[in-house]
Amino acid sequence: MATLRFNAIKKTLDRKPVEINEVERRSELFGKNVFSKSAMRQYLTSDSYKSVINAIDKGDKIERQLADHISTGMKEWAISKGATHYTHWFQPLTGSTAEKHDAFFETVDENSAIEKFSGQQLVQQEPDASSLPHGGIRNTFEARGYTAWDPTSPAFIWGTTLCIPTIFIAYTAEALDYKTPLLKSISVLDKAATDVVRYFDKKVNKVTATLGWEQEYFLIDSALAASRPDLMISGRTLLGHSPAKGQQLHDHYFGSIPSRALNYMRDLEHECLLLGIPAKTRHNEVAPNQFELAPIFEEVNLAVDHNSLLMHVMEKVAERHNFVVLFHEKPFKGINGSGKHNNWSLATDTGSNLLSPGKTPTKNLSFLTFFVNTIKAVYENEEILRATIASASNDHRLGAGEAPPAIISVFIGSQLTQVLDELEKVTDGKLSPQEKTDLKLNVVGKIPEILLDNTDRNRTSPFAFTGNKFELRAVGSTANCADPMTVLNSIVAKQLIEFKQEVDGLISSKKMKKDDAIFNVLRDYIKKSSKIRFEGDGYGKAWEEEAKGRGLSNYRNTPEALQSKISQKAIDLFSDLSIMNETEIKARFDIEIEDYSKHIQIEGRLIGDIARNHVIPTVIKYQNVLIKNVKGLKEIYGKDFKDQAKEQMNIIEAISKHIAHINKNIDQMIDARKKANHTEDPVKRAHLYCDEVKPYFEDIRYHCDKLELLVDDELWPLTKYRELLFTK
Ligand code: ADP
Ligand code: MG
């Protein structure tokens, strides 16, 4: 009997929801473990407080001496909350977070010690991080890397450790993390957007990009997950026949949340709130055991940190509830995958959302300016945006018969399509006073404050306007949002800079009025970018054909898609804006292409091992049972035994055939892997893994899954789909 599987099922069935204690109100919990503005006011001198606030708001440098005061205040606050250690907390290019804890502790002499945390320790550290990915940057120059405090993301306490968000850079200042380019893109975008918004509102001095992510995930009982080596190691099932019932009855989405999962969520939200992550929404997703958590949106740098932190916290809290969290984009074949929608917008320091229509024609012209510029930016750089969401695991979602597709397009809804159609008709050159009045009254002025049309919105578009924000839906559930957000900020910044130049050019050379110039440039942009707009159903052959005709890219796998990351266009984009230089861009590409090959390599080894060590021995055992049965029948029935033993003999033969196919495919896959491994060029290697190794997975799986249906359930060692998905 398949002991591990049945023990796991029994354990799962015996579990009770883990009791949790919700005593405090959520509003009171919020930010309790964050060194927030109010904590700073309490623990810092007014000079230190001011210098941190100026660093946050204006990017001012913090003086050494004040840094000592700040670190002391931060330490006192942290110790009052029970912290014993501190760490610089950063996001290296592994995709997860990194930390190294040091105690607030220093000896004075052999008998006494004090708690110490200096300004230097707060501001900069030199972790030995030679094992973190660097894409060759630190090999060529220096092995050292630095972490440096990012005051725009507040320090927080997790467990008994004070965590200080930092950037991570090489000795030679190249970025080795996700945060550094993100912060640069934020400030470039701020400048570009502020310059443009001041056409409409002189009171604005700062524009902030905002992000509200929606994190999808699966929860699987830890005992069940432990019985599946594929899940434990690769985060997805490489084998498993689909269950009789999947998600076809749509009875899970928004359904009542199972009680064990609900208690997990309550516990998780408690931790989130303490850490200042404004968790707001929880619900069941489309697939069984699939859920979503969404917070209130925040400034993009903070939101990115919060998402990285959340993923870590989710795993920790899951341990208490005997769950394993699956972040993989496609843990189960034939079952809905997971994504991480990135809702993005622009907010001014005067409290206005630049992507939200308003009450006045001026506000709406401002709205249209940012709206059209964003669409144009996406049109001009669709392949760079596509590259940023490419990964081995997201390949199972994008373009693999599941929304969103691998083609980037923009959905805006019928109301705004109408508005853009009207604007396209604007006169070339100076506008007559009548035309202008008409535009303001009947086109710009008629945009409803709330865009009802979008409530009934298209669900398959990878980049959709949803009333007051754009929603990039193609980001994978395992991804760090920093990379797509850096790209989005950068392309929109570049676009806004060009827009400003064009409008100013028309004003000065053609002596146009400001509004005339804006209408002219917008008309031009709407025309130029119309190919990226698509209101239809975002996947399927028809759209692929149409998109091809429109000249839109359609990269179906990561090695192909990643290439756009190192195109001259991408290098120019990031280096012109001083967000990343060529070395940094290429280093990131090298890491990602290598990461792709490693992923497929690991999955290839796993599926080979599981098929050979779990599946084949099991089916041979069952085949022996059948053989014994056939022999027995022969003993009883003599030469007529075949009438009685026909079905058993068919199964015996079928098993042998499947075993032969599996073995042949594994051998061939191993040869293909060897060929890939012996290929020096990492790009060629990734393509070999994609085109030559990966296709074997499906063949091997097909025969294993057929065997799962043939063999005695009692013997099958791998927990089945129905058990993984429906045991609550
Ligand atoms: P869904 O896409 O699931 O229907 P919503 O339309 O309610 O959900 O979107 C919710 C997400 O949008 C939340 O994560 C929220 O924080 C985010 N969001 C709302 N307004 C903004 C904004 N101005 N900027 C960025 N994100 C926003
Ligand atoms: Mg969404």
Short mmCIF file of N, CA, C and O in Angstrom, two decimals, residues 307-394:
data_model
loop_
_atom_site.label_atom_id
_atom_site.label_comp_id
_atom_site.label_asym_id
_atom_site.label_seq_id
_atom_site.Cartn_x
_atom_site.Cartn_y
_atom_site.Cartn_z
N ASN A 307 4.75 43.41 -1.10
CA ASN A 307 4.43 42.14 -1.75
C ASN A 307 5.52 41.10 -1.48
O ASN A 307 5.21 39.93 -1.20
N SER A 308 6.77 41.51 -1.53
CA SER A 308 7.87 40.57 -1.24
C SER A 308 7.76 40.07 0.19
O SER A 308 7.93 38.88 0.47
N LEU A 309 7.49 41.01 1.08
CA LEU A 309 7.36 40.64 2.49
C LEU A 309 6.16 39.70 2.68
O LEU A 309 6.25 38.69 3.37
N LEU A 310 5.07 40.04 2.04
CA LEU A 310 3.86 39.23 2.15
C LEU A 310 4.13 37.77 1.77
O LEU A 310 3.72 36.85 2.47
N MET A 311 4.84 37.58 0.66
CA MET A 311 5.06 36.21 0.19
C MET A 311 5.84 35.41 1.24
O MET A 311 5.59 34.23 1.45
N HIS A 312 6.77 36.09 1.88
CA HIS A 312 7.54 35.45 2.94
C HIS A 312 6.63 35.15 4.15
O HIS A 312 6.62 34.03 4.67
N VAL A 313 5.85 36.14 4.54
CA VAL A 313 4.95 35.97 5.69
C VAL A 313 3.92 34.86 5.42
O VAL A 313 3.59 34.06 6.29
N MET A 314 3.44 34.81 4.18
CA MET A 314 2.45 33.79 3.83
C MET A 314 3.00 32.38 4.08
O MET A 314 2.29 31.50 4.58
N GLU A 315 4.26 32.19 3.72
CA GLU A 315 4.85 30.87 3.92
C GLU A 315 5.02 30.56 5.40
O GLU A 315 4.76 29.45 5.84
N LYS A 316 5.43 31.56 6.16
CA LYS A 316 5.63 31.36 7.60
C LYS A 316 4.31 31.05 8.30
O LYS A 316 4.21 30.12 9.11
N VAL A 317 3.28 31.84 8.01
CA VAL A 317 1.99 31.62 8.68
C VAL A 317 1.41 30.27 8.24
O VAL A 317 0.78 29.57 9.04
N ALA A 318 1.65 29.89 7.01
CA ALA A 318 1.14 28.61 6.52
C ALA A 318 1.67 27.45 7.37
O ALA A 318 0.95 26.48 7.62
N GLU A 319 2.91 27.56 7.83
CA GLU A 319 3.48 26.49 8.65
C GLU A 319 2.62 26.26 9.90
O GLU A 319 2.37 25.13 10.29
N ARG A 320 2.16 27.35 10.52
CA ARG A 320 1.32 27.22 11.72
C ARG A 320 0.00 26.53 11.42
O ARG A 320 -0.62 25.96 12.29
N HIS A 321 -0.45 26.63 10.18
CA HIS A 321 -1.76 26.07 9.83
C HIS A 321 -1.65 24.77 9.03
O HIS A 321 -2.63 24.32 8.45
N ASN A 322 -0.46 24.20 9.03
CA ASN A 322 -0.21 22.96 8.29
C ASN A 322 -0.58 23.04 6.81
O ASN A 322 -1.17 22.12 6.24
N PHE A 323 -0.25 24.18 6.25
CA PHE A 323 -0.45 24.35 4.81
C PHE A 323 0.89 24.61 4.13
O PHE A 323 1.83 25.08 4.78
N VAL A 324 0.92 24.34 2.83
CA VAL A 324 2.01 24.83 2.00
C VAL A 324 1.37 25.79 1.01
O VAL A 324 0.30 25.51 0.46
N VAL A 325 1.98 26.96 0.81
CA VAL A 325 1.45 27.92 -0.15
C VAL A 325 2.11 27.66 -1.50
O VAL A 325 3.33 27.54 -1.58
N LEU A 326 1.31 27.55 -2.53
CA LEU A 326 1.87 27.40 -3.87
C LEU A 326 1.73 28.73 -4.60
O LEU A 326 0.62 29.20 -4.84
N PHE A 327 2.87 29.33 -4.93
CA PHE A 327 2.85 30.59 -5.69
C PHE A 327 3.01 30.33 -7.18
O PHE A 327 2.88 31.24 -7.98
N HIS A 328 3.33 29.10 -7.53
CA HIS A 328 3.60 28.78 -8.93
C HIS A 328 2.43 29.20 -9.84
O HIS A 328 1.27 29.11 -9.43
N GLU A 329 2.77 29.66 -11.05
CA GLU A 329 1.74 30.13 -11.97
C GLU A 329 0.83 29.02 -12.47
O GLU A 329 -0.29 29.27 -12.90
N LYS A 330 1.29 27.78 -12.43
CA LYS A 330 0.45 26.70 -12.94
C LYS A 330 0.77 25.42 -12.18
O LYS A 330 1.41 24.51 -12.71
N PRO A 331 0.31 25.32 -10.93
CA PRO A 331 0.66 24.12 -10.16
C PRO A 331 -0.05 22.87 -10.65
O PRO A 331 0.46 21.76 -10.46
N PHE A 332 -1.22 23.02 -11.27
CA PHE A 332 -2.00 21.85 -11.68
C PHE A 332 -2.41 21.97 -13.15
O PHE A 332 -3.02 22.97 -13.54
N LYS A 333 -2.11 20.94 -13.89
CA LYS A 333 -2.50 20.94 -15.30
C LYS A 333 -4.03 20.94 -15.42
O LYS A 333 -4.71 20.24 -14.66
N GLY A 334 -4.54 21.71 -16.34
CA GLY A 334 -5.98 21.72 -16.59
C GLY A 334 -6.79 22.50 -15.56
O GLY A 334 -8.02 22.51 -15.61
N ILE A 335 -6.12 23.12 -14.61
CA ILE A 335 -6.79 23.87 -13.56
C ILE A 335 -6.27 25.30 -13.66
O ILE A 335 -5.10 25.52 -13.97
N ASN A 336 -7.14 26.26 -13.37
CA ASN A 336 -6.76 27.67 -13.46
C ASN A 336 -5.41 27.97 -12.79
O ASN A 336 -5.13 27.48 -11.71
N GLY A 337 -4.61 28.78 -13.43
CA GLY A 337 -3.31 29.15 -12.85
C GLY A 337 -3.41 30.42 -12.01
O GLY A 337 -4.48 30.99 -11.85
N SER A 338 -2.27 30.84 -11.47
CA SER A 338 -2.25 32.03 -10.60
C SER A 338 -1.46 33.16 -11.22
O SER A 338 -0.42 32.94 -11.83
N GLY A 339 -1.97 34.37 -11.02
CA GLY A 339 -1.27 35.55 -11.50
C GLY A 339 -1.15 36.57 -10.38
O GLY A 339 -1.52 36.31 -9.23
N LYS A 340 -0.59 37.69 -10.76
CA LYS A 340 -0.49 38.79 -9.79
C LYS A 340 -0.79 40.07 -10.56
O LYS A 340 0.10 40.66 -11.17
N HIS A 341 -2.08 40.42 -10.61
CA HIS A 341 -2.45 41.64 -11.31
C HIS A 341 -1.75 42.83 -10.66
O HIS A 341 -1.75 42.95 -9.44
N ASN A 342 -1.16 43.68 -11.49
CA ASN A 342 -0.52 44.90 -10.98
C ASN A 342 -1.36 46.10 -11.39
O ASN A 342 -1.34 46.52 -12.55
N ASN A 343 -2.13 46.65 -10.44
CA ASN A 343 -2.92 47.85 -10.71
C ASN A 343 -2.01 49.06 -10.51
O ASN A 343 -1.42 49.22 -9.45
N TRP A 344 -1.93 49.88 -11.54
CA TRP A 344 -0.95 50.96 -11.54
C TRP A 344 -1.60 52.28 -11.88
O TRP A 344 -2.46 52.35 -12.77
N SER A 345 -1.22 53.30 -11.15
CA SER A 345 -1.73 54.63 -11.48
C SER A 345 -0.72 55.69 -11.05
O SER A 345 0.39 55.36 -10.61
N LEU A 346 -1.11 56.96 -11.21
CA LEU A 346 -0.23 58.07 -10.85
C LEU A 346 -0.99 59.01 -9.92
O LEU A 346 -2.10 59.41 -10.24
N ALA A 347 -0.37 59.35 -8.80
CA ALA A 347 -1.03 60.24 -7.84
C ALA A 347 -0.19 61.50 -7.64
O ALA A 347 1.04 61.44 -7.65
N THR A 348 -0.87 62.63 -7.47
CA THR A 348 -0.12 63.88 -7.23
C THR A 348 -0.05 64.17 -5.74
O THR A 348 -0.84 63.64 -4.95
N ASP A 349 0.89 65.04 -5.38
CA ASP A 349 0.98 65.44 -3.97
C ASP A 349 -0.20 66.32 -3.55
O ASP A 349 -0.33 66.65 -2.39
N THR A 350 -1.06 66.68 -4.52
CA THR A 350 -2.26 67.44 -4.17
C THR A 350 -3.46 66.50 -3.99
O THR A 350 -4.59 66.94 -3.84
N GLY A 351 -3.19 65.21 -4.05
CA GLY A 351 -4.24 64.24 -3.75
C GLY A 351 -5.10 63.84 -4.94
O GLY A 351 -6.21 63.33 -4.77
N SER A 352 -4.58 64.06 -6.15
CA SER A 352 -5.42 63.71 -7.30
C SER A 352 -4.84 62.49 -8.03
O SER A 352 -3.62 62.32 -8.11
N ASN A 353 -5.73 61.65 -8.53
CA ASN A 353 -5.31 60.48 -9.31
C ASN A 353 -5.30 60.91 -10.79
O ASN A 353 -6.33 61.25 -11.34
N LEU A 354 -4.13 60.88 -11.41
CA LEU A 354 -4.02 61.40 -12.78
C LEU A 354 -4.72 60.51 -13.80
O LEU A 354 -4.98 60.94 -14.91
N LEU A 355 -5.01 59.27 -13.43
CA LEU A 355 -5.71 58.39 -14.37
C LEU A 355 -7.20 58.27 -14.03
O LEU A 355 -7.86 57.32 -14.42
N SER A 356 -7.68 59.27 -13.30
CA SER A 356 -9.09 59.26 -12.97
C SER A 356 -9.74 60.47 -13.61
O SER A 356 -9.25 61.58 -13.46
N PRO A 357 -10.83 60.25 -14.35
CA PRO A 357 -11.54 61.41 -14.90
C PRO A 357 -12.14 62.23 -13.76
O PRO A 357 -12.26 61.73 -12.65
N GLY A 358 -12.49 63.48 -14.05
CA GLY A 358 -13.02 64.31 -12.96
C GLY A 358 -14.21 65.13 -13.39
O GLY A 358 -14.90 64.80 -14.34
N LYS A 359 -14.43 66.24 -12.68
CA LYS A 359 -15.64 67.03 -12.91
C LYS A 359 -15.43 68.10 -13.98
O LYS A 359 -16.38 68.52 -14.61
N THR A 360 -14.21 68.58 -14.14
CA THR A 360 -14.00 69.72 -15.04
C THR A 360 -13.31 69.29 -16.33
O THR A 360 -12.57 68.31 -16.35
N PRO A 361 -13.52 70.06 -17.42
CA PRO A 361 -12.82 69.76 -18.68
C PRO A 361 -11.30 69.77 -18.50
O PRO A 361 -10.60 68.95 -19.10
N THR A 362 -10.77 70.66 -17.66
CA THR A 362 -9.31 70.69 -17.47
C THR A 362 -8.83 69.39 -16.84
O THR A 362 -7.85 68.79 -17.28
N LYS A 363 -9.52 68.94 -15.82
CA LYS A 363 -9.14 67.68 -15.18
C LYS A 363 -9.21 66.54 -16.21
O LYS A 363 -8.35 65.65 -16.24
N ASN A 364 -10.22 66.59 -17.04
CA ASN A 364 -10.36 65.51 -18.01
C ASN A 364 -9.34 65.58 -19.14
O ASN A 364 -8.92 64.54 -19.65
N LEU A 365 -8.93 66.78 -19.49
CA LEU A 365 -7.88 66.88 -20.51
C LEU A 365 -6.57 66.36 -19.92
O LEU A 365 -5.80 65.66 -20.58
N SER A 366 -6.36 66.65 -18.65
CA SER A 366 -5.20 66.11 -17.95
C SER A 366 -5.29 64.58 -17.90
O SER A 366 -4.33 63.87 -18.24
N PHE A 367 -6.46 64.08 -17.54
CA PHE A 367 -6.67 62.63 -17.53
C PHE A 367 -6.33 62.01 -18.88
O PHE A 367 -5.57 61.05 -18.99
N LEU A 368 -6.90 62.62 -19.95
CA LEU A 368 -6.67 62.07 -21.29
C LEU A 368 -5.20 62.10 -21.68
O LEU A 368 -4.70 61.20 -22.34
N THR A 369 -4.52 63.13 -21.23
CA THR A 369 -3.09 63.25 -21.54
C THR A 369 -2.33 62.06 -20.96
O THR A 369 -1.54 61.41 -21.66
N PHE A 370 -2.56 61.76 -19.70
CA PHE A 370 -1.83 60.64 -19.07
C PHE A 370 -2.31 59.29 -19.60
O PHE A 370 -1.53 58.36 -19.79
N PHE A 371 -3.60 59.24 -19.87
CA PHE A 371 -4.19 58.01 -20.39
C PHE A 371 -3.60 57.68 -21.77
O PHE A 371 -3.10 56.57 -22.01
N VAL A 372 -3.61 58.66 -22.67
CA VAL A 372 -3.13 58.42 -24.03
C VAL A 372 -1.61 58.19 -24.03
O VAL A 372 -1.11 57.32 -24.74
N ASN A 373 -0.90 58.93 -23.21
CA ASN A 373 0.55 58.73 -23.15
C ASN A 373 0.90 57.33 -22.65
O ASN A 373 1.86 56.72 -23.13
N THR A 374 0.14 56.82 -21.71
CA THR A 374 0.41 55.47 -21.21
C THR A 374 0.17 54.44 -22.32
O THR A 374 0.98 53.54 -22.53
N ILE A 375 -0.93 54.62 -23.05
CA ILE A 375 -1.23 53.68 -24.14
C ILE A 375 -0.12 53.74 -25.19
O ILE A 375 0.37 52.71 -25.67
N LYS A 376 0.32 54.95 -25.51
CA LYS A 376 1.39 55.11 -26.50
C LYS A 376 2.68 54.46 -26.00
O LYS A 376 3.37 53.77 -26.76
N ALA A 377 2.97 54.65 -24.74
CA ALA A 377 4.19 54.05 -24.16
C ALA A 377 4.14 52.53 -24.27
O ALA A 377 5.13 51.88 -24.63
N VAL A 378 2.98 51.96 -23.99
CA VAL A 378 2.84 50.50 -24.07
C VAL A 378 2.97 50.04 -25.52
O VAL A 378 3.63 49.05 -25.83
N TYR A 379 2.36 50.82 -26.42
CA TYR A 379 2.46 50.46 -27.84
C TYR A 379 3.91 50.46 -28.30
O TYR A 379 4.37 49.51 -28.94
N GLU A 380 4.63 51.51 -27.96
CA GLU A 380 6.01 51.63 -28.43
C GLU A 380 6.93 50.57 -27.82
O GLU A 380 7.98 50.27 -28.36
N ASN A 381 6.56 50.05 -26.65
CA ASN A 381 7.49 49.18 -25.93
C ASN A 381 6.86 47.86 -25.52
O ASN A 381 7.29 47.25 -24.54
N GLU A 382 5.86 47.42 -26.28
CA GLU A 382 5.14 46.22 -25.86
C GLU A 382 6.06 45.03 -25.64
O GLU A 382 5.89 44.26 -24.70
N GLU A 383 7.09 44.89 -26.47
CA GLU A 383 7.94 43.70 -26.36
C GLU A 383 8.84 43.78 -25.13
O GLU A 383 9.20 42.75 -24.55
N ILE A 384 9.15 45.00 -24.68
CA ILE A 384 9.97 45.13 -23.47
C ILE A 384 9.10 44.80 -22.24
O ILE A 384 9.55 44.13 -21.31
N LEU A 385 7.87 45.23 -22.32
CA LEU A 385 6.93 44.90 -21.23
C LEU A 385 6.69 43.38 -21.18
O LEU A 385 6.65 42.77 -20.12
N ARG A 386 6.57 42.78 -22.35
CA ARG A 386 6.39 41.33 -22.43
C ARG A 386 7.58 40.61 -21.81
O ARG A 386 7.43 39.63 -21.08
N ALA A 387 8.79 41.11 -22.12
CA ALA A 387 10.00 40.45 -21.63
C ALA A 387 10.07 40.48 -20.11
O ALA A 387 10.56 39.54 -19.47
N THR A 388 9.53 41.52 -19.52
CA THR A 388 9.66 41.69 -18.09
C THR A 388 8.79 40.72 -17.28
O THR A 388 9.00 40.52 -16.09
N ILE A 389 7.83 40.11 -17.94
CA ILE A 389 6.96 39.17 -17.21
C ILE A 389 7.26 37.74 -17.62
O ILE A 389 6.53 36.82 -17.26
N ALA A 390 8.38 37.55 -18.36
CA ALA A 390 8.71 36.21 -18.84
C ALA A 390 9.43 35.41 -17.77
O ALA A 390 10.35 35.90 -17.12
N SER A 391 8.99 34.18 -17.55
CA SER A 391 9.73 33.25 -16.68
C SER A 391 9.29 31.84 -17.03
O SER A 391 8.24 31.64 -17.63
N ALA A 392 10.11 30.88 -16.63
CA ALA A 392 9.80 29.48 -16.94
C ALA A 392 8.41 29.12 -16.43
O ALA A 392 7.63 28.46 -17.11
N SER A 393 8.07 29.60 -15.25
CA SER A 393 6.77 29.21 -14.69
C SER A 393 5.62 29.99 -15.31
O SER A 393 4.53 29.46 -15.50
N ASN A 394 5.86 31.26 -15.67
CA ASN A 394 4.77 32.05 -16.28
C ASN A 394 4.49 31.60 -17.71
O ASN A 394 3.43 31.89 -18.25
#
